[in-house]
Short mmCIF file of C-alpha atoms and ligand atoms in Angstrom, two decimals:
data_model
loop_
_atom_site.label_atom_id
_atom_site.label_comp_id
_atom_site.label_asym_id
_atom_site.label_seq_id
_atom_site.Cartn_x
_atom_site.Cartn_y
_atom_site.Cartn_z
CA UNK A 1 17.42 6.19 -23.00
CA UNK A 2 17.45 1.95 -23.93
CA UNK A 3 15.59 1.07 -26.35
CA UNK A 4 15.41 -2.38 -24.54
CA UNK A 5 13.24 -1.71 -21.98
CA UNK A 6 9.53 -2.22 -22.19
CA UNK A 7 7.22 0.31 -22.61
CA UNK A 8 5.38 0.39 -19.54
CA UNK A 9 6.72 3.27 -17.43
CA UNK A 10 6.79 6.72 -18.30
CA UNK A 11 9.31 8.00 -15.96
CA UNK A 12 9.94 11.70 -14.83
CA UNK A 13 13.13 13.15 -16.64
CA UNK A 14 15.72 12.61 -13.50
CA UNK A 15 17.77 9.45 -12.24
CA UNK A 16 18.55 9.50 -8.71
CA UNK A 17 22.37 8.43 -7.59
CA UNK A 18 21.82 7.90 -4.02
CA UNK A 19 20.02 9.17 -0.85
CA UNK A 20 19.96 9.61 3.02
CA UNK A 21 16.71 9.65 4.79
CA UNK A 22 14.08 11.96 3.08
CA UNK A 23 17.06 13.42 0.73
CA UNK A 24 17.84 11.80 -3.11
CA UNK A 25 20.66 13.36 -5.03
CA UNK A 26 20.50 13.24 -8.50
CA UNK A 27 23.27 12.63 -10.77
CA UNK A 28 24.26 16.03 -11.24
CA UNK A 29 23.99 16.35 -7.47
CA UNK A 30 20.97 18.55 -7.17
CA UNK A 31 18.92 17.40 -3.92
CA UNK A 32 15.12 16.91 -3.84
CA UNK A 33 13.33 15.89 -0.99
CA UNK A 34 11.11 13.02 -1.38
CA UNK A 35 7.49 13.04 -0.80
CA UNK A 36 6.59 9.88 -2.21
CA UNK A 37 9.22 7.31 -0.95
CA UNK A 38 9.51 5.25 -3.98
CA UNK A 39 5.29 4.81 -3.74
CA UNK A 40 5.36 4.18 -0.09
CA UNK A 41 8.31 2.03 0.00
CA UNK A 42 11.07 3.49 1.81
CA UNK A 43 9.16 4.77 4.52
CA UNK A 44 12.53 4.46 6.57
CA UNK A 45 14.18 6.37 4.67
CA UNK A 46 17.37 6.25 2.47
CA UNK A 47 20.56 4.53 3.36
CA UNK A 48 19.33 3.53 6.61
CA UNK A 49 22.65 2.82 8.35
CA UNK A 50 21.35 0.04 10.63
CA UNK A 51 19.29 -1.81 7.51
CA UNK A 52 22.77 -1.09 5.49
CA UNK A 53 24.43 -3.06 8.00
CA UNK A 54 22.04 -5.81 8.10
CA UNK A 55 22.19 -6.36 4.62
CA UNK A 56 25.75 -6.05 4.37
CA UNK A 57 26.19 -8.53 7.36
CA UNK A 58 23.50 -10.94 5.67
CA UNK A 59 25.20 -10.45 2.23
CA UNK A 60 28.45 -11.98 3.39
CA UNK A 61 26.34 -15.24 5.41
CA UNK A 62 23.26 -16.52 3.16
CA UNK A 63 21.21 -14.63 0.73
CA UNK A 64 19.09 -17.55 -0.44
CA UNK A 65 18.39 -21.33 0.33
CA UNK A 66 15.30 -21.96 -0.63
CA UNK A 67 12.12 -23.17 0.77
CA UNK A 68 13.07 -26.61 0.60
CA UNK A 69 14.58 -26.32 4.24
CA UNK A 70 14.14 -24.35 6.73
CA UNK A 71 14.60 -20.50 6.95
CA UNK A 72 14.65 -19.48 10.55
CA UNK A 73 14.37 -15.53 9.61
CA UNK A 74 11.46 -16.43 8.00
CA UNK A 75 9.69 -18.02 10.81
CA UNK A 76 10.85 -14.96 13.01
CA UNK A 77 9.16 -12.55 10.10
CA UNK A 78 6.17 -14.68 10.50
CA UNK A 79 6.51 -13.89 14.36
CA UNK A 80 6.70 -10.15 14.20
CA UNK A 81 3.85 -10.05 11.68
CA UNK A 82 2.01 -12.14 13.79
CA UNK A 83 2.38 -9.82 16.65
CA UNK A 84 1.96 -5.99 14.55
CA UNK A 85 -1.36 -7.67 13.06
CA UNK A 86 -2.92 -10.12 15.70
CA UNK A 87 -3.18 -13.32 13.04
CA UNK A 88 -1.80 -15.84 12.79
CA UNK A 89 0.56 -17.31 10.03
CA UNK A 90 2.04 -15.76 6.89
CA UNK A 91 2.55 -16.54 3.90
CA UNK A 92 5.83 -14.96 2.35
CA UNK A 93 6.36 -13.82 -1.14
CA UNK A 94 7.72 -10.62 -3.22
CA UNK A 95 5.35 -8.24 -4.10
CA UNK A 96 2.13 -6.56 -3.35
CA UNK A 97 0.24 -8.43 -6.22
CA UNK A 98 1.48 -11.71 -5.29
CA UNK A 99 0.03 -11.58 -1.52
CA UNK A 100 -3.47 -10.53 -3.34
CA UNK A 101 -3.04 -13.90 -5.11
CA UNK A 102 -2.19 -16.07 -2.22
CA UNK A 103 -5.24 -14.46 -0.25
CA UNK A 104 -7.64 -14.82 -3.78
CA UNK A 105 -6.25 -18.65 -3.96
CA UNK A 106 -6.92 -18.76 0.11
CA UNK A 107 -10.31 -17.66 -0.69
CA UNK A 108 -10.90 -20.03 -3.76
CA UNK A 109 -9.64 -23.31 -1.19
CA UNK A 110 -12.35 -22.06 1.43
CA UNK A 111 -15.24 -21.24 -1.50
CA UNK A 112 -14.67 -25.00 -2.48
CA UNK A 113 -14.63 -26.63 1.10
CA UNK A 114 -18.43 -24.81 1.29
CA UNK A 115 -19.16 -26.10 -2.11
CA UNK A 116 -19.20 -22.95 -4.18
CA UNK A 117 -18.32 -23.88 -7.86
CA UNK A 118 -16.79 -20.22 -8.46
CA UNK A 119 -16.38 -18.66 -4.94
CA UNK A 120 -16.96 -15.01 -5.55
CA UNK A 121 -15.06 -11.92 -3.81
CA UNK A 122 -16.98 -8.33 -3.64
CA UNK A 123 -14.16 -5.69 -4.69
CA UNK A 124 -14.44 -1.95 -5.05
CA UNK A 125 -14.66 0.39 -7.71
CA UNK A 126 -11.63 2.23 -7.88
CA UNK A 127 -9.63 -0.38 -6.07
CA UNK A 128 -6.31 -1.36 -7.19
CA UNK A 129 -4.36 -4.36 -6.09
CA UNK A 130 -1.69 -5.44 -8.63
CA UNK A 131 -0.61 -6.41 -12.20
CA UNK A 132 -0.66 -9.85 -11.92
CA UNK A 133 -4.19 -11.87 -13.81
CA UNK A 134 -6.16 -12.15 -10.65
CA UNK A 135 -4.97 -9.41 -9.03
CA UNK A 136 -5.90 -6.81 -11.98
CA UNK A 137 -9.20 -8.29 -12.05
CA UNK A 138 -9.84 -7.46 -8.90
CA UNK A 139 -9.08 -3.97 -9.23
CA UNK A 140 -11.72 -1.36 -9.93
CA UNK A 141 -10.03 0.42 -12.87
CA UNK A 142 -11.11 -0.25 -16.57
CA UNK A 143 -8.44 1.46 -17.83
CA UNK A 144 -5.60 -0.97 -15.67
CA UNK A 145 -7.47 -4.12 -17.29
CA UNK A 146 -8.00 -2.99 -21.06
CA UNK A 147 -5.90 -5.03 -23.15
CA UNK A 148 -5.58 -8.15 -20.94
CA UNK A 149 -9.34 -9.59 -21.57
CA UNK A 150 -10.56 -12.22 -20.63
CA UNK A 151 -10.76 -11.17 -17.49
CA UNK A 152 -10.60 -13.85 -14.10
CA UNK A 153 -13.77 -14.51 -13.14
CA UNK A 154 -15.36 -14.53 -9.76
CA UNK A 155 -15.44 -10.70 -9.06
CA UNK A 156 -18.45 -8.69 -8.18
CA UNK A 157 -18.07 -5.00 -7.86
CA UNK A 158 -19.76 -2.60 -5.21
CA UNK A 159 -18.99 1.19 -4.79
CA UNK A 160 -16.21 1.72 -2.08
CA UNK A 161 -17.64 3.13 0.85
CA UNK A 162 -21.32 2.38 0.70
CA UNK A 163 -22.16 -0.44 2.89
CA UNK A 164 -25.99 -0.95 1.58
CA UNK A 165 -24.16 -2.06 -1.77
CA UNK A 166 -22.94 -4.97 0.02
CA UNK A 167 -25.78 -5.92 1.22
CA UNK A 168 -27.86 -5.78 -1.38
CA UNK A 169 -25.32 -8.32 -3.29
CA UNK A 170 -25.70 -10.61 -0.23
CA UNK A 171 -29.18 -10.75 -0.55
CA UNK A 172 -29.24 -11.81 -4.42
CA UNK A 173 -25.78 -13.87 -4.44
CA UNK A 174 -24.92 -17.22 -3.01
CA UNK A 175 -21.99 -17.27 -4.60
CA UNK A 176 -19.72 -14.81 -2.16
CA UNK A 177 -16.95 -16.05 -0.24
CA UNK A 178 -15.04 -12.72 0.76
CA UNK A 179 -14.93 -9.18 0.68
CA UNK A 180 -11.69 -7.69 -0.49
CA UNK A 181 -10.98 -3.85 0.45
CA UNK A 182 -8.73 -1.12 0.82
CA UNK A 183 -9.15 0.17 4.37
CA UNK A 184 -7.88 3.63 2.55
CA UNK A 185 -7.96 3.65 -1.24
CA UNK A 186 -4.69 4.59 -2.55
CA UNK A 187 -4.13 4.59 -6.40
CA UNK A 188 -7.73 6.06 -5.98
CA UNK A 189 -6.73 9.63 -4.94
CA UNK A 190 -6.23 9.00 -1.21
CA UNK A 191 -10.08 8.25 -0.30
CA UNK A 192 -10.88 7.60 3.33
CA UNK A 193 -13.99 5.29 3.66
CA UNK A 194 -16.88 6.95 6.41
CA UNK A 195 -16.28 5.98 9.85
CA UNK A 196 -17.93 2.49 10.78
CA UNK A 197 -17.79 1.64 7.46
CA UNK A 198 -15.20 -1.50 8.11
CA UNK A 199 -16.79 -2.64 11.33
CA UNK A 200 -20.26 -2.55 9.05
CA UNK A 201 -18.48 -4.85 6.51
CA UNK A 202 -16.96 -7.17 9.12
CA UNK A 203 -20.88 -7.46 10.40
CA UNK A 204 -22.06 -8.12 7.18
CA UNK A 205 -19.22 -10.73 6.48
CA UNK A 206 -19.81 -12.88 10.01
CA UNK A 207 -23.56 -12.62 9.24
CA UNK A 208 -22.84 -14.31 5.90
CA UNK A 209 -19.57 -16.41 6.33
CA UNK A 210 -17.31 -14.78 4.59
CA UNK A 211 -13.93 -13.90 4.84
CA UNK A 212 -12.63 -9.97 5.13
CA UNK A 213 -9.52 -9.36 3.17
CA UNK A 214 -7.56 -6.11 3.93
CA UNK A 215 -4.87 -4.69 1.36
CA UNK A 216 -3.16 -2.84 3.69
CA UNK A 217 0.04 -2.75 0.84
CA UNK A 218 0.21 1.22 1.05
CA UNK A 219 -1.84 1.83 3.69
CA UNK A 220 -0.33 -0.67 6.32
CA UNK A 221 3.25 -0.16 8.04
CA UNK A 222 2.65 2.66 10.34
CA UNK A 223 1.81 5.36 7.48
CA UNK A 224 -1.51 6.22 9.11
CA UNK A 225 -0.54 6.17 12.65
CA UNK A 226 -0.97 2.48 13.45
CA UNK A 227 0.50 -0.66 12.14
CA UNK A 228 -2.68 -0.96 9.60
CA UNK A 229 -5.05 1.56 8.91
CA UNK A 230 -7.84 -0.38 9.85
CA UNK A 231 -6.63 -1.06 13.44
CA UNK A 232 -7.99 2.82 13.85
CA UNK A 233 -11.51 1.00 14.02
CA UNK A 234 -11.52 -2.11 16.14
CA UNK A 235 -11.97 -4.71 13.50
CA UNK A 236 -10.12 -7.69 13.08
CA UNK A 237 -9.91 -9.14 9.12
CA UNK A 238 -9.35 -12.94 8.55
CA UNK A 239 -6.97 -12.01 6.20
CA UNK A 240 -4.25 -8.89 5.21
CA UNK A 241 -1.94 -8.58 2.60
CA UNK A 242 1.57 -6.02 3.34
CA UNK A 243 4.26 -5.19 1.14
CA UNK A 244 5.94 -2.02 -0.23
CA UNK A 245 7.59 -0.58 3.05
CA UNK A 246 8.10 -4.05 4.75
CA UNK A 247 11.68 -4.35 3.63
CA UNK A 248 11.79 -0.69 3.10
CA UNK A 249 13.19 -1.29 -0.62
CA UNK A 250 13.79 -5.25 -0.87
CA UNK A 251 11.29 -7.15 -2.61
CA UNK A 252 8.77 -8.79 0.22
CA UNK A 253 5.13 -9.09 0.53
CA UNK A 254 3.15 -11.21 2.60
CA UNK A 255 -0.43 -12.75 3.18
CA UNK A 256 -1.04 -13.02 6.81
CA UNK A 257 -4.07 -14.92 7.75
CA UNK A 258 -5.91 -16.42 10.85
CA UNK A 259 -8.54 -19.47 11.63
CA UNK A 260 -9.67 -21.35 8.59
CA UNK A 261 -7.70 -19.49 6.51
CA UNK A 262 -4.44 -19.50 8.00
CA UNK A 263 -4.93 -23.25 7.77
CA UNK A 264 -6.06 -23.59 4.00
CA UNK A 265 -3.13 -24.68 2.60
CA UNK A 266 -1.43 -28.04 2.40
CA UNK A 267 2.52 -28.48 1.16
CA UNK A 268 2.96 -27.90 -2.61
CA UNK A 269 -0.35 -26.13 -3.07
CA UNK A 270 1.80 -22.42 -2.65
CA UNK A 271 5.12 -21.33 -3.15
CA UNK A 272 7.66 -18.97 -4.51
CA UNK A 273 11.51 -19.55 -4.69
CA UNK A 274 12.12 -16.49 -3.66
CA UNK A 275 9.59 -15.58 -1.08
CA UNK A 276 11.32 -15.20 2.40
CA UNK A 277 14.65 -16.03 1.46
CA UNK A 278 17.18 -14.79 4.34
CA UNK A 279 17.99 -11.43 2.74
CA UNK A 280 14.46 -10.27 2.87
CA UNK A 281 13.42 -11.65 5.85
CA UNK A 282 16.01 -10.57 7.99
CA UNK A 283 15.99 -7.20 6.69
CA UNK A 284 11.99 -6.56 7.27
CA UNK A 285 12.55 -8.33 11.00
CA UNK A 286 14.92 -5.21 11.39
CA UNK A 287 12.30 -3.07 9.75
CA UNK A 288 9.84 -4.14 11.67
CA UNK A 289 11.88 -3.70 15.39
CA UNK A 290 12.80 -0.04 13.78
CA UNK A 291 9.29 0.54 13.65
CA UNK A 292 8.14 -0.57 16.81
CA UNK A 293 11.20 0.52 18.99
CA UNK A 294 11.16 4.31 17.22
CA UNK A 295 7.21 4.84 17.44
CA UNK A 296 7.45 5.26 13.88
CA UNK A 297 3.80 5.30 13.73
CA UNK A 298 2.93 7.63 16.99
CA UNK A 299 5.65 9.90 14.52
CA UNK A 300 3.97 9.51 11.32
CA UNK A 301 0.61 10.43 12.88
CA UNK A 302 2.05 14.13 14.42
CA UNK A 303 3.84 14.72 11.42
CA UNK A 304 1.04 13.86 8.76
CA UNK A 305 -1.87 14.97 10.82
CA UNK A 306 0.06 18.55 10.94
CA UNK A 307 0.56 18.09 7.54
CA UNK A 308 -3.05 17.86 6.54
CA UNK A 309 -4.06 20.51 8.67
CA UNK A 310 -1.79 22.82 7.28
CA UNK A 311 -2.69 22.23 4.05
CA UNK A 312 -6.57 22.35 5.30
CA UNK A 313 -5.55 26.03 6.30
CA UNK A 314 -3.35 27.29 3.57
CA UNK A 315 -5.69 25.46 0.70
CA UNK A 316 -9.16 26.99 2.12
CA UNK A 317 -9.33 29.63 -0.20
CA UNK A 318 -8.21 28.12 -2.80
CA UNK A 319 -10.81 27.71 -5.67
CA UNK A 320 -8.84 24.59 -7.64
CA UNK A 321 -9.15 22.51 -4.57
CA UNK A 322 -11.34 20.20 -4.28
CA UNK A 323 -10.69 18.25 -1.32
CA UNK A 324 -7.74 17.92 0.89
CA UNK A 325 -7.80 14.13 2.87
CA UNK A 326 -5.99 11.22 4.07
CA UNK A 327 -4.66 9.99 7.18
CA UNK A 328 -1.44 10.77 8.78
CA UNK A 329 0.99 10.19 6.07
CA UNK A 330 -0.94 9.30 3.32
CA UNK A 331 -2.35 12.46 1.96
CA UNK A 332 -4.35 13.06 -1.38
CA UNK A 333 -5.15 17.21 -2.54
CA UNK A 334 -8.10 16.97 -5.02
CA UNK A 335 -8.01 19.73 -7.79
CA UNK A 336 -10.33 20.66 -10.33
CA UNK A 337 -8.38 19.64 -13.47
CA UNK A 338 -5.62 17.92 -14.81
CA UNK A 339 -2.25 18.47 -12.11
CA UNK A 340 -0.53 15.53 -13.98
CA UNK A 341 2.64 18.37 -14.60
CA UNK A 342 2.81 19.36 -11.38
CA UNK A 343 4.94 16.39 -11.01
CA UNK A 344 7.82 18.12 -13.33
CA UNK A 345 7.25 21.45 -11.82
CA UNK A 346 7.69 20.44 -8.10
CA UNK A 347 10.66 18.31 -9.27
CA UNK A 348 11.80 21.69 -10.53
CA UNK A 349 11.40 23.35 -6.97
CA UNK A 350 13.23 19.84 -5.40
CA UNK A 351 10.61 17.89 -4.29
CA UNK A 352 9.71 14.44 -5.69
CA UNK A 353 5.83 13.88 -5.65
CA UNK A 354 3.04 12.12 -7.01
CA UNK A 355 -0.20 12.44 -9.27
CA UNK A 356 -2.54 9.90 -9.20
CA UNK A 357 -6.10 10.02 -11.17
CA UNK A 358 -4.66 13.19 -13.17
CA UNK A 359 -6.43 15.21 -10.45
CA UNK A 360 -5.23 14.11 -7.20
CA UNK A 361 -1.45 15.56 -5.81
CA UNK A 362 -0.36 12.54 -3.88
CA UNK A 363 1.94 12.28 -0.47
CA UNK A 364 3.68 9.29 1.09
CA UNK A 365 6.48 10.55 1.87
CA UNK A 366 9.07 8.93 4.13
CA UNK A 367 7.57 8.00 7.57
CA UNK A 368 10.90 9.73 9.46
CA UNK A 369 10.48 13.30 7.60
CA UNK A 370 11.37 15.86 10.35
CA UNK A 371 8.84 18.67 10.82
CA UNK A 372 11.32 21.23 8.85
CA UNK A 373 10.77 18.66 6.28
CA UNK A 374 7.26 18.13 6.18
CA UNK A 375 6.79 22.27 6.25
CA UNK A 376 8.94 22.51 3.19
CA UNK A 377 6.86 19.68 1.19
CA UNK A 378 3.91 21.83 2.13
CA UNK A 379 4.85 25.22 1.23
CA UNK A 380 6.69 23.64 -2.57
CA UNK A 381 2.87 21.90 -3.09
CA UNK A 382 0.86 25.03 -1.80
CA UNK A 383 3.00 27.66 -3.95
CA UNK A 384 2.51 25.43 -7.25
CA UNK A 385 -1.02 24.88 -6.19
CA UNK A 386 -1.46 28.79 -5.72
CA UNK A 387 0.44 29.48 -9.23
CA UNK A 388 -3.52 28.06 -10.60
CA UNK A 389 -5.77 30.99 -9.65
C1 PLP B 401 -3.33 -1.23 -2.40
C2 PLP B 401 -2.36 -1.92 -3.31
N1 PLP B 401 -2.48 -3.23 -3.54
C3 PLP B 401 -1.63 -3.89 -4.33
C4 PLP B 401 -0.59 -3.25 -4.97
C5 PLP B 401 0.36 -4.01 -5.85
O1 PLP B 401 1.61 -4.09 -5.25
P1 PLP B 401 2.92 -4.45 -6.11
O2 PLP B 401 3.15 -3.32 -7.07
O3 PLP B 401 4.02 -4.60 -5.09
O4 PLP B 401 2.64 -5.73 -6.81
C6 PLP B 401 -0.42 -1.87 -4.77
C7 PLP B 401 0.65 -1.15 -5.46
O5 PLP B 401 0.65 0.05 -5.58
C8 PLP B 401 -1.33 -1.19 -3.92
O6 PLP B 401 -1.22 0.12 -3.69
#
């Protein structure tokens, strides 16, 4: 291993040398099937031959130009994301993180206009949303932030799920200007919010004039069953941020916005040399017509909801289990104690999966698994789960 690298991962013992749809090989040539997608990235799959193409064919025209003239991929990316999420304008950048901070900077603009001296945005406990300063002080974990005081200011924290929370903090602060959310916590261990529970906030948010922020960035691009997970309840956010899967392995993420907040910029208050550069842009356009033309979430929902069920059955009796939850293809298993090596033993059996919250087996596997697939991810994480008793 370098000795160059900085310490901030703690990677599994296994380097992958290529893949094809839910398969990795790793460089000894063993196969593993991947139940976690890269963390919800490559929810197309490996080596997608049509996204190979595109990149190939972009590859030998125009990677990059910058945002100093026009990009017309961009403005067609803006189109399609437009259309999946019914807003209406993007803002394009390269990460997860960096869409919460064009969407916290959105929000600060807005606080301003309505004279709020530090416009404040209710998060959740438990919550993540990214490394960068605003974005990790936003998230809900303690342990994500130590190190990196001071803190940004601005954030006021409510438990996730419990809708008198909020508005109790609208009753004793003037200072809110949004609500930022998961619809489905994901670093969290996979944790659903109760039905109604969005609608409720988007209630309490027109009542108030705020804005309602969605981080769809692993729960949005058809892993759920619809193009965001909170298009399962009919609620409509000012704002959502998407990433991960969007270029199903390049480096895109994007703030998509409507009314005042789709308008809150002017020129040369946001940017990012990279963000939408042809390469990108072109490749999530494919990404996106993939998606749409192959029902890739009507697919994700039969395969995941069979998932969960199956694992509701075979996991009943099982005393270590705490919970089993999620929607379609985001699925959490809640045990009673540490699992964090069940990460190295599935690896063992060939499948790559994840453990997040030391207690909570986490799936995201690619959206395209087959059901042969699928049954084989559940019988690997049911016979190490059984191995407990
Ligand atoms: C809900 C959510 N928001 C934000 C982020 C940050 O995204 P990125 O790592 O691309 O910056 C993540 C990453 O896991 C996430 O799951």
């Amino acid at each position: 291993m370098t000795t160059h690298l900085m310490n901030t991962y703690l990677p599994l013992p296994v380097a992958f040398a290529r893949g094809e749809g839910a398969w990795l090989w790793d460089e000894d040539g063993k196969r593993y099937l991947d139940a976690i997608s890269g963390l919800g990235v490559c929810s197309l799959g490996h080596a997608h031959p049509q996204l190979a193409e595109v990149i190939a064919d972009q590859a030998t025209k125009l990677l990059h130009s910058g945002n100093l003239v026009r990009i017309p991929w961009q403005e067609q990316l803006a189109d399609r994301l437009a259309a999946v999420t019914g807003l209406d304008k993007a803002f394009l950048c390269n990460s997860g993180t960096e869409a919460i901070e064009c969407a916290l900077k959105v929000t600060r603009i807005i606080g301003h206009r309505k004279g709020l001296h530090l416009p404040g945005v209710i998060v959740m406990e438990q919550s993540f949303h990214g490394r960068t300063m605003a974005a990790l002080s936003a998230t809900g974990s303690r342990k994500a932030q130590a190190g990196f005081e001071p803190l940004v200011g601005g954030f006021v924290r409510a438990p996730f799920g419990n809708i008198d929370a909020i508005a109790t903090i609208a009753r004793r602060n003037q200072d809110i200007a949004a609500v930022l959310v998961e619809p489905i916590q994901g670093e969290a261990g996979i944790r659903v919010p109760p039905p109604g529970y969005l609608a409720r906030l988007r209630d309490i948010c027109d009542e108030f004039g705020w804005l309602l922020i969605f981080d769809e960035i692993q729960s949005g691009l058809c892993r759920t069953g619809k193009w965001y997970a909170h298009q399962h309840e009919d609620v409509v956010p000012d704002m959502i941020t998407t990433a991960k899967a969007l270029a199903n392995g390049l480096p895109v993420g994007a703030c998509v916005a409507r009314g005042p907040a789709a308008d809150a910029f002017v020129p040369g208050q946001h940017g990012s040399t990279f963000g939408g550069n042809p390469l990108v842009s072109r490749t999530a356009c494919t990404v996106l017509d993939i998606m749409r033309t192959e029902d890739i979430a009507g697919h994700a929902e039969r395969i995941g909801n069979g998932m969960l069920e199956q694992f509701r059955q075979r996991l009943a009796t099982y005393p270590a289990v705490r919970d089993v939850r999620g929607r379609g293809l985001m699925i959490g298993i809640e045990l009673d104690r540490e699992v964090s090596r069940l990460k190295q033993s599935a690896l063992e059996r060939g499948v790559l999966l994840n453990v997040t919250q030391e207690r909570v087996i986490r799936l995201l596997p690619p959206l395209i698994i087959d059901p042969a697939q699928a049954e084989e991810i559940v019988d690997v994480v049911c016979a190490l789960i059984s191995e407990f008793d």
